[in-house]
Amino acid sequence: MTEERDLLNKKFSAVSNQLSSMTEERDLLTKKLLCFYNQIIRCPAGWSNFSCSCYLLSESSASWDAARNDCRVRGADLVVIDFAKEQEYLTRLTNTLTWIGLHDEEEEGRWKWVDGTPLNLM
């Protein structure tokens, strides 16, 4: 019975993690749909617009922490890349090394985006 319980707990944990991931994906898609159908995004001067988000390529080449602080002062944050088309757009936007919102400061080797979502390699 102990083995069965442990197996059920393991399966429950896996299903729970999958459900959480699917919920996050649903929320992101809902946000994007609302943006596309209900809003026109106006970005500040000097910023570019792609897929309901505004982007600024900073002239600064400081550390990751300094880059993030610079973003926060502007009322933004380092980019969280949610989908392949966004990554393609950002790759075309810059031809230099650029800080993004990915870090492993809480646990070495465990990568998370600045919004708290884990890195998901598809």
Short mmCIF file of C-alpha atoms in Angstrom, two decimals:
data_model
loop_
_atom_site.label_atom_id
_atom_site.label_comp_id
_atom_site.label_asym_id
_atom_site.label_seq_id
_atom_site.Cartn_x
_atom_site.Cartn_y
_atom_site.Cartn_z
CA MET A 1 0.00 0.00 0.00
CA THR A 2 2.89 2.34 0.72
CA GLU A 3 4.28 1.79 -2.76
CA GLU A 4 0.86 2.42 -4.30
CA ARG A 5 0.45 5.60 -2.26
CA ASP A 6 3.89 6.85 -3.31
CA LEU A 7 3.13 6.06 -6.95
CA LEU A 8 -0.22 7.88 -6.75
CA ASN A 9 1.45 10.88 -5.09
CA LYS A 10 4.06 10.96 -7.84
CA LYS A 11 1.40 10.77 -10.56
CA PHE A 12 -0.68 13.44 -8.83
CA SER A 13 2.34 15.72 -8.62
CA ALA A 14 3.08 15.27 -12.33
CA VAL A 15 -0.55 15.97 -13.29
CA SER A 16 -0.65 18.98 -10.98
CA ASN A 17 2.51 20.42 -12.58
CA GLN A 18 1.09 19.84 -16.05
CA LEU A 19 -2.18 21.52 -15.09
CA SER A 20 -0.32 24.49 -13.67
CA SER A 21 1.67 24.84 -16.89
CA MET A 22 -1.49 24.62 -18.99
CA THR A 23 -3.20 27.23 -16.80
CA GLU A 24 -0.28 29.63 -17.29
CA GLU A 25 -0.39 29.02 -21.04
CA ARG A 26 -4.16 29.65 -21.08
CA ASP A 27 -3.73 32.89 -19.14
CA LEU A 28 -1.05 34.08 -21.56
CA LEU A 29 -3.21 33.27 -24.58
CA THR A 30 -6.20 35.00 -23.00
CA LYS A 31 -4.09 38.10 -22.40
CA LYS A 32 -2.88 38.11 -26.00
CA LEU A 33 -6.40 37.60 -27.39
CA LEU A 34 -7.79 40.46 -25.30
CA CYS A 35 -5.01 42.66 -26.55
CA PHE A 36 -5.55 41.78 -30.20
CA TYR A 37 -9.31 42.24 -30.11
CA ASN A 38 -9.85 45.06 -27.64
CA GLN A 39 -6.84 47.32 -27.47
CA ILE A 40 -4.46 49.28 -29.60
CA ILE A 41 -1.09 49.35 -27.87
CA ARG A 42 0.66 52.69 -28.04
CA CYS A 43 4.31 52.52 -27.15
CA PRO A 44 6.37 55.47 -25.88
CA ALA A 45 8.55 57.33 -28.39
CA GLY A 46 11.63 55.30 -29.28
CA TRP A 47 10.04 51.98 -28.33
CA SER A 48 8.87 49.36 -30.84
CA ASN A 49 5.61 47.42 -30.77
CA PHE A 50 5.21 43.72 -31.45
CA SER A 51 2.33 41.43 -30.48
CA CYS A 52 0.77 43.77 -27.92
CA SER A 53 4.05 44.49 -26.15
CA CYS A 54 6.46 47.42 -26.24
CA TYR A 55 10.22 46.93 -26.52
CA LEU A 56 13.17 49.25 -25.98
CA LEU A 57 16.70 48.29 -26.89
CA SER A 58 18.76 50.20 -24.36
CA GLU A 59 22.07 51.82 -25.28
CA SER A 60 23.52 50.65 -21.96
CA SER A 61 25.77 47.60 -21.80
CA ALA A 62 25.96 47.28 -18.01
CA SER A 63 25.42 44.18 -15.86
CA TRP A 64 22.18 42.19 -15.81
CA ASP A 65 21.19 43.80 -12.49
CA ALA A 66 21.91 47.30 -13.82
CA ALA A 67 19.96 46.56 -17.01
CA ARG A 68 16.99 45.35 -14.99
CA ASN A 69 17.11 48.42 -12.73
CA ASP A 70 17.20 50.64 -15.83
CA CYS A 71 14.07 48.89 -17.11
CA ARG A 72 12.28 49.27 -13.79
CA VAL A 73 13.05 52.99 -13.66
CA ARG A 74 11.28 53.21 -17.04
CA GLY A 75 8.26 51.32 -15.67
CA ALA A 76 9.17 48.12 -17.50
CA ASP A 77 11.26 44.99 -16.99
CA LEU A 78 13.65 42.84 -18.94
CA VAL A 79 11.90 40.87 -21.66
CA VAL A 80 10.13 37.58 -20.96
CA ILE A 81 10.05 35.65 -24.23
CA ASP A 82 6.73 33.81 -24.40
CA PHE A 83 6.68 32.36 -27.89
CA ALA A 84 8.87 31.62 -30.93
CA LYS A 85 7.63 34.55 -33.07
CA GLU A 86 8.54 36.95 -30.28
CA GLN A 87 12.04 35.47 -30.12
CA GLU A 88 12.38 35.79 -33.91
CA TYR A 89 11.30 39.45 -33.70
CA LEU A 90 13.77 40.21 -30.93
CA THR A 91 16.57 38.46 -32.81
CA ARG A 92 15.92 40.76 -35.78
CA LEU A 93 15.68 43.81 -33.49
CA THR A 94 19.27 43.55 -32.27
CA ASN A 95 22.57 42.33 -33.63
CA THR A 96 24.47 42.67 -30.36
CA LEU A 97 24.51 40.75 -27.10
CA THR A 98 21.45 41.83 -25.12
CA TRP A 99 20.20 41.15 -21.61
CA ILE A 100 16.88 39.31 -21.33
CA GLY A 101 14.74 38.58 -18.27
CA LEU A 102 16.10 35.10 -17.58
CA HIS A 103 18.00 34.33 -14.36
CA ASP A 104 19.03 31.58 -11.99
CA GLU A 105 19.73 33.74 -8.94
CA GLU A 106 17.42 31.79 -6.62
CA GLU A 107 18.95 28.42 -7.43
CA GLU A 108 22.02 27.85 -9.62
CA GLY A 109 21.01 26.14 -12.85
CA ARG A 110 17.25 26.57 -12.28
CA TRP A 111 16.29 29.22 -14.82
CA LYS A 112 13.27 31.48 -14.33
CA TRP A 113 11.95 34.55 -16.07
CA VAL A 114 11.68 37.83 -14.16
CA ASP A 115 7.91 37.31 -13.91
CA GLY A 116 8.56 34.07 -11.95
CA THR A 117 7.67 31.58 -14.69
CA PRO A 118 10.14 28.74 -15.25
CA LEU A 119 12.09 28.40 -18.48
CA ASN A 120 10.20 26.05 -20.76
CA LEU A 121 12.23 24.65 -23.65
CA MET A 122 9.82 23.37 -26.25
#
